[in-house]
């Protein structure tokens, strides 16, 4: 890992997450679209005095990935390499549902009741297919599982029924306490029936 100077004047004590000699911190905020990553990441970066970076903007500005229809398809290896190079020695909060593929000191996985995800993505006018894909992903913990495969330090946060400020408080508290790994705190099986009409599970595919 990397070497840098002091950790003075930090709201949190990141030492629990950092390798010896390392003093700057990369926090990745990930989760299914619509769980609140951007809202929370901006607020968290303000609270900690860290830079805020959007994966999508970063990739777009540097020509990483290509447009497929209306979507920017990002090569995660290229993204990880470019972000590691760029943010070496800086305190940053990286926002995006691919941020857990970037080498980070800690990954925050935001979760939200799939019913909320349905509502938010419908409001955005997502297609039926895209809505289903994302609600299913939230239902069966896709991003959490990926994050746990990619990083040792993973904190899962349930945003349901909380304000963005409360979510940021919860994240800060876990960071202050040096908690490195927390997951398994949500179970969406109870809302499966309610979101079933929005899913595409098994629809004509084998
Ligand atoms: N506790 C909460 N935390 C974060 N966002 C919340 C919360 N409660 C409600 N919201 C709202 O949920 C919406 C989430 O939008 P936001 O763009 O932050 O999600 P996102 O996960 O970044 O989506 P995308 O991945 O598509 O960019 C916002 O309108 C936000 O105000």
Short mmCIF file of C-alpha atoms and ligand atoms in Angstrom, two decimals:
data_model
loop_
_atom_site.label_atom_id
_atom_site.label_comp_id
_atom_site.label_asym_id
_atom_site.label_seq_id
_atom_site.Cartn_x
_atom_site.Cartn_y
_atom_site.Cartn_z
CA UNK A 1 0.00 0.00 0.00
CA UNK A 2 1.02 3.64 0.11
CA UNK A 3 2.89 6.00 2.42
CA UNK A 4 1.80 9.49 3.33
CA UNK A 5 2.18 12.10 6.03
CA UNK A 6 -0.09 12.84 8.99
CA UNK A 7 -3.67 12.12 9.99
CA UNK A 8 -4.05 15.23 12.15
CA UNK A 9 -7.30 17.15 12.33
CA UNK A 10 -9.42 14.29 11.04
CA UNK A 11 -12.98 13.89 12.24
CA UNK A 12 -12.45 10.18 12.17
CA UNK A 13 -9.47 8.04 13.07
CA UNK A 14 -8.90 5.99 9.93
CA UNK A 15 -5.92 4.09 11.35
CA UNK A 16 -7.97 0.92 11.73
CA UNK A 17 -8.41 0.74 7.97
CA UNK A 18 -4.96 1.73 6.81
CA UNK A 19 -1.75 -0.20 6.26
CA UNK A 20 1.22 0.82 8.47
CA UNK A 21 2.60 4.15 7.31
CA UNK A 22 -0.44 4.97 5.25
CA UNK A 23 -2.38 8.01 6.33
CA UNK A 24 -4.81 8.94 3.65
CA UNK A 25 -8.05 7.23 3.06
CA UNK A 26 -10.15 6.15 0.10
CA UNK A 27 -13.78 5.42 0.95
CA UNK A 28 -15.90 3.73 -1.73
CA UNK A 29 -19.67 4.14 -1.48
CA UNK A 30 -21.52 1.54 -3.48
CA UNK A 31 -24.97 0.00 -3.79
CA UNK A 32 -27.82 -0.62 -6.20
CA UNK A 33 -28.94 2.41 -8.26
CA UNK A 34 -31.40 4.48 -6.26
CA UNK A 35 -30.25 3.50 -2.75
CA UNK A 36 -28.84 6.97 -2.18
CA UNK A 37 -25.12 6.73 -2.94
CA UNK A 38 -24.74 10.19 -4.44
CA UNK A 39 -26.75 11.92 -1.73
CA UNK A 40 -24.85 10.16 1.05
CA UNK A 41 -21.40 10.36 -0.59
CA UNK A 42 -21.63 14.14 -1.03
CA UNK A 43 -22.76 14.61 2.56
CA UNK A 44 -20.12 12.23 3.90
CA UNK A 45 -17.34 13.93 1.94
CA UNK A 46 -18.45 17.31 3.32
CA UNK A 47 -18.52 16.01 6.88
CA UNK A 48 -15.06 14.44 6.63
CA UNK A 49 -13.54 17.21 4.51
CA UNK A 50 -12.72 14.65 1.78
CA UNK A 51 -12.95 15.13 -1.98
CA UNK A 52 -16.08 13.78 -3.64
CA UNK A 53 -15.63 11.80 -6.85
CA UNK A 54 -18.29 10.26 -9.06
CA UNK A 55 -17.19 7.07 -10.86
CA UNK A 56 -19.38 7.94 -13.82
CA UNK A 57 -17.92 11.47 -14.24
CA UNK A 58 -14.37 10.23 -13.69
CA UNK A 59 -14.73 7.48 -16.31
CA UNK A 60 -16.48 9.78 -18.76
CA UNK A 61 -13.87 12.54 -18.47
CA UNK A 62 -11.01 10.10 -19.00
CA UNK A 63 -12.58 8.11 -21.79
CA UNK A 64 -12.71 4.91 -19.75
CA UNK A 65 -15.40 2.68 -21.14
CA UNK A 66 -17.73 3.19 -24.08
CA UNK A 67 -21.28 4.25 -24.68
CA UNK A 68 -23.56 1.28 -25.33
CA UNK A 69 -26.92 2.79 -26.19
CA UNK A 70 -27.50 5.36 -23.46
CA UNK A 71 -25.29 3.57 -20.96
CA UNK A 72 -21.60 4.14 -20.30
CA UNK A 73 -20.07 0.68 -20.08
CA UNK A 74 -17.00 0.92 -17.88
CA UNK A 75 -14.02 -1.43 -17.90
CA UNK A 76 -13.58 -2.00 -14.15
CA UNK A 77 -9.91 -2.98 -14.36
CA UNK A 78 -9.07 0.18 -16.28
CA UNK A 79 -11.18 2.19 -13.81
CA UNK A 80 -9.46 0.66 -10.78
CA UNK A 81 -6.01 1.33 -12.19
CA UNK A 82 -6.77 4.92 -13.19
CA UNK A 83 -8.41 5.75 -9.86
CA UNK A 84 -5.59 4.18 -7.83
CA UNK A 85 -3.10 6.31 -9.74
CA UNK A 86 -5.16 9.49 -9.51
CA UNK A 87 -6.14 9.27 -5.83
CA UNK A 88 -2.84 8.07 -4.44
CA UNK A 89 -2.20 10.27 -1.40
CA UNK A 90 -5.64 11.88 -1.32
CA UNK A 91 -8.65 11.57 0.95
CA UNK A 92 -11.61 10.78 -1.26
CA UNK A 93 -15.14 9.47 -1.17
CA UNK A 94 -15.82 7.58 -4.42
CA UNK A 95 -19.47 7.34 -5.39
CA UNK A 96 -20.79 4.71 -7.76
CA UNK A 97 -22.14 1.21 -8.11
CA UNK A 98 -18.74 0.11 -9.45
CA UNK A 99 -16.72 1.84 -6.73
CA UNK A 100 -16.20 -1.43 -4.86
CA UNK A 101 -13.93 -2.55 -7.72
CA UNK A 102 -11.55 0.32 -6.96
CA UNK A 103 -8.87 -0.41 -4.33
CA UNK A 104 -10.29 1.40 -1.29
CA UNK A 105 -9.52 1.37 2.41
CA UNK A 106 -13.15 0.73 3.20
CA UNK A 107 -16.26 0.02 1.13
CA UNK A 108 -19.62 1.31 2.31
CA UNK A 109 -22.49 -0.72 0.84
CA UNK A 110 -25.75 1.18 1.06
CA UNK A 111 -28.94 -0.87 1.15
CA UNK A 112 -32.57 0.20 0.82
CA UNK A 113 -35.81 -1.71 0.99
CA UNK A 114 -36.49 -2.89 -2.61
CA UNK A 115 -39.90 -1.19 -2.43
CA UNK A 116 -38.08 2.14 -2.09
CA UNK A 117 -35.80 1.22 -4.99
CA UNK A 118 -38.87 0.46 -7.14
CA UNK A 119 -40.40 3.85 -6.31
CA UNK A 120 -37.22 5.84 -6.92
CA UNK A 121 -36.33 4.12 -10.19
CA UNK A 122 -39.88 4.41 -11.50
CA UNK A 123 -39.76 8.11 -10.73
CA UNK A 124 -36.61 8.30 -12.86
CA UNK A 125 -38.48 6.68 -15.74
CA UNK A 126 -36.35 3.53 -15.89
CA UNK A 127 -37.44 0.92 -18.44
CA UNK A 128 -39.20 -2.18 -17.13
CA UNK A 129 -36.12 -4.27 -17.86
CA UNK A 130 -33.71 -1.90 -16.12
CA UNK A 131 -36.04 -1.53 -13.15
CA UNK A 132 -36.37 -5.30 -12.77
CA UNK A 133 -32.64 -5.84 -13.07
CA UNK A 134 -31.89 -3.38 -10.30
CA UNK A 135 -34.69 -4.41 -7.93
CA UNK A 136 -33.59 -8.03 -8.27
CA UNK A 137 -30.00 -7.01 -7.57
CA UNK A 138 -31.05 -5.27 -4.36
CA UNK A 139 -33.26 -8.18 -3.34
CA UNK A 140 -30.50 -10.77 -3.57
CA UNK A 141 -27.52 -8.72 -2.31
CA UNK A 142 -25.60 -8.61 -5.62
CA UNK A 143 -23.45 -5.56 -4.80
CA UNK A 144 -22.80 -6.66 -1.23
CA UNK A 145 -21.52 -10.05 -2.41
CA UNK A 146 -19.28 -8.41 -5.02
CA UNK A 147 -17.94 -5.94 -2.44
CA UNK A 148 -17.14 -8.75 0.00
CA UNK A 149 -15.26 -10.57 -2.75
CA UNK A 150 -13.27 -7.45 -3.59
CA UNK A 151 -12.43 -5.97 -0.20
CA UNK A 152 -11.76 -7.03 3.39
CA UNK A 153 -13.20 -3.85 4.89
CA UNK A 154 -16.89 -3.69 4.08
CA UNK A 155 -19.58 -1.89 6.04
CA UNK A 156 -23.20 -2.52 5.09
CA UNK A 157 -25.66 0.23 6.00
CA UNK A 158 -29.44 0.03 5.83
CA UNK A 159 -30.74 3.43 4.74
CA UNK A 160 -34.41 2.44 4.99
CA UNK A 161 -36.43 4.89 7.08
CA UNK A 162 -33.39 7.07 7.73
CA UNK A 163 -32.53 10.54 6.51
CA UNK A 164 -29.30 10.98 4.52
CA UNK A 165 -27.92 12.82 7.58
CA UNK A 166 -28.69 9.85 9.82
CA UNK A 167 -27.01 7.51 7.35
CA UNK A 168 -23.88 9.68 7.34
CA UNK A 169 -23.89 9.73 11.15
CA UNK A 170 -24.07 5.94 11.22
CA UNK A 171 -21.18 5.61 8.76
CA UNK A 172 -19.06 8.13 10.70
CA UNK A 173 -19.70 6.30 13.93
CA UNK A 174 -18.64 2.94 12.48
CA UNK A 175 -15.50 4.56 11.04
CA UNK A 176 -14.70 6.26 14.35
CA UNK A 177 -15.08 2.94 16.15
CA UNK A 178 -12.76 1.31 13.64
CA UNK A 179 -15.31 -1.35 12.69
CA UNK A 180 -13.85 -3.05 9.62
CA UNK A 181 -16.44 -5.52 8.47
CA UNK A 182 -20.16 -5.53 9.10
CA UNK A 183 -22.74 -7.19 6.92
CA UNK A 184 -25.79 -9.42 7.05
CA UNK A 185 -27.94 -6.70 8.57
CA UNK A 186 -30.79 -6.74 6.06
CA UNK A 187 -33.12 -9.45 4.79
CA UNK A 188 -35.45 -8.43 2.01
CA UNK A 189 -37.19 -11.82 1.69
CA UNK A 190 -40.19 -10.37 3.55
CA UNK A 191 -40.90 -7.89 0.75
CA UNK A 192 -40.39 -10.36 -2.09
CA UNK A 193 -44.14 -10.77 -2.74
CA UNK A 194 -44.66 -7.02 -2.85
CA UNK A 195 -41.96 -6.40 -5.44
CA UNK A 196 -42.65 -9.57 -7.44
CA UNK A 197 -44.66 -7.70 -10.11
CA UNK A 198 -41.54 -5.67 -10.94
CA UNK A 199 -39.20 -8.64 -11.32
CA UNK A 200 -38.33 -10.59 -14.45
CA UNK A 201 -37.12 -13.74 -12.67
CA UNK A 202 -37.33 -16.73 -14.98
CA UNK A 203 -39.32 -14.79 -17.55
CA UNK A 204 -38.81 -17.00 -20.56
CA UNK A 205 -35.13 -17.57 -19.85
CA UNK A 206 -33.51 -20.87 -18.96
N1 LIG B 1 -31.54 7.83 3.83
C1 LIG B 1 -31.32 8.21 2.59
N2 LIG B 1 -30.08 8.18 2.09
C2 LIG B 1 -29.86 8.56 0.83
N3 LIG B 1 -30.81 8.97 -0.05
C3 LIG B 1 -32.06 9.02 0.40
C4 LIG B 1 -32.37 8.63 1.72
N4 LIG B 1 -33.69 8.78 1.90
C5 LIG B 1 -34.17 9.23 0.75
N5 LIG B 1 -33.20 9.40 -0.16
C6 LIG B 1 -33.42 9.87 -1.54
O1 LIG B 1 -33.20 8.79 -2.42
C7 LIG B 1 -32.80 9.27 -3.69
C8 LIG B 1 -31.56 8.52 -4.03
O2 LIG B 1 -30.91 9.12 -5.08
P1 LIG B 1 -29.34 9.05 -5.34
O3 LIG B 1 -29.13 9.68 -6.68
O4 LIG B 1 -28.54 9.59 -4.20
O5 LIG B 1 -29.12 7.45 -5.44
P2 LIG B 1 -27.91 6.70 -6.10
O6 LIG B 1 -27.77 5.42 -5.33
O7 LIG B 1 -26.71 7.58 -6.15
O8 LIG B 1 -28.41 6.39 -7.55
P3 LIG B 1 -27.50 6.12 -8.88
O9 LIG B 1 -26.64 4.95 -8.59
O10 LIG B 1 -28.49 5.80 -9.95
O11 LIG B 1 -26.76 7.38 -9.15
C9 LIG B 1 -32.61 10.78 -3.54
O12 LIG B 1 -33.76 11.42 -4.02
C10 LIG B 1 -32.51 10.96 -2.02
O13 LIG B 1 -32.94 12.22 -1.59
#
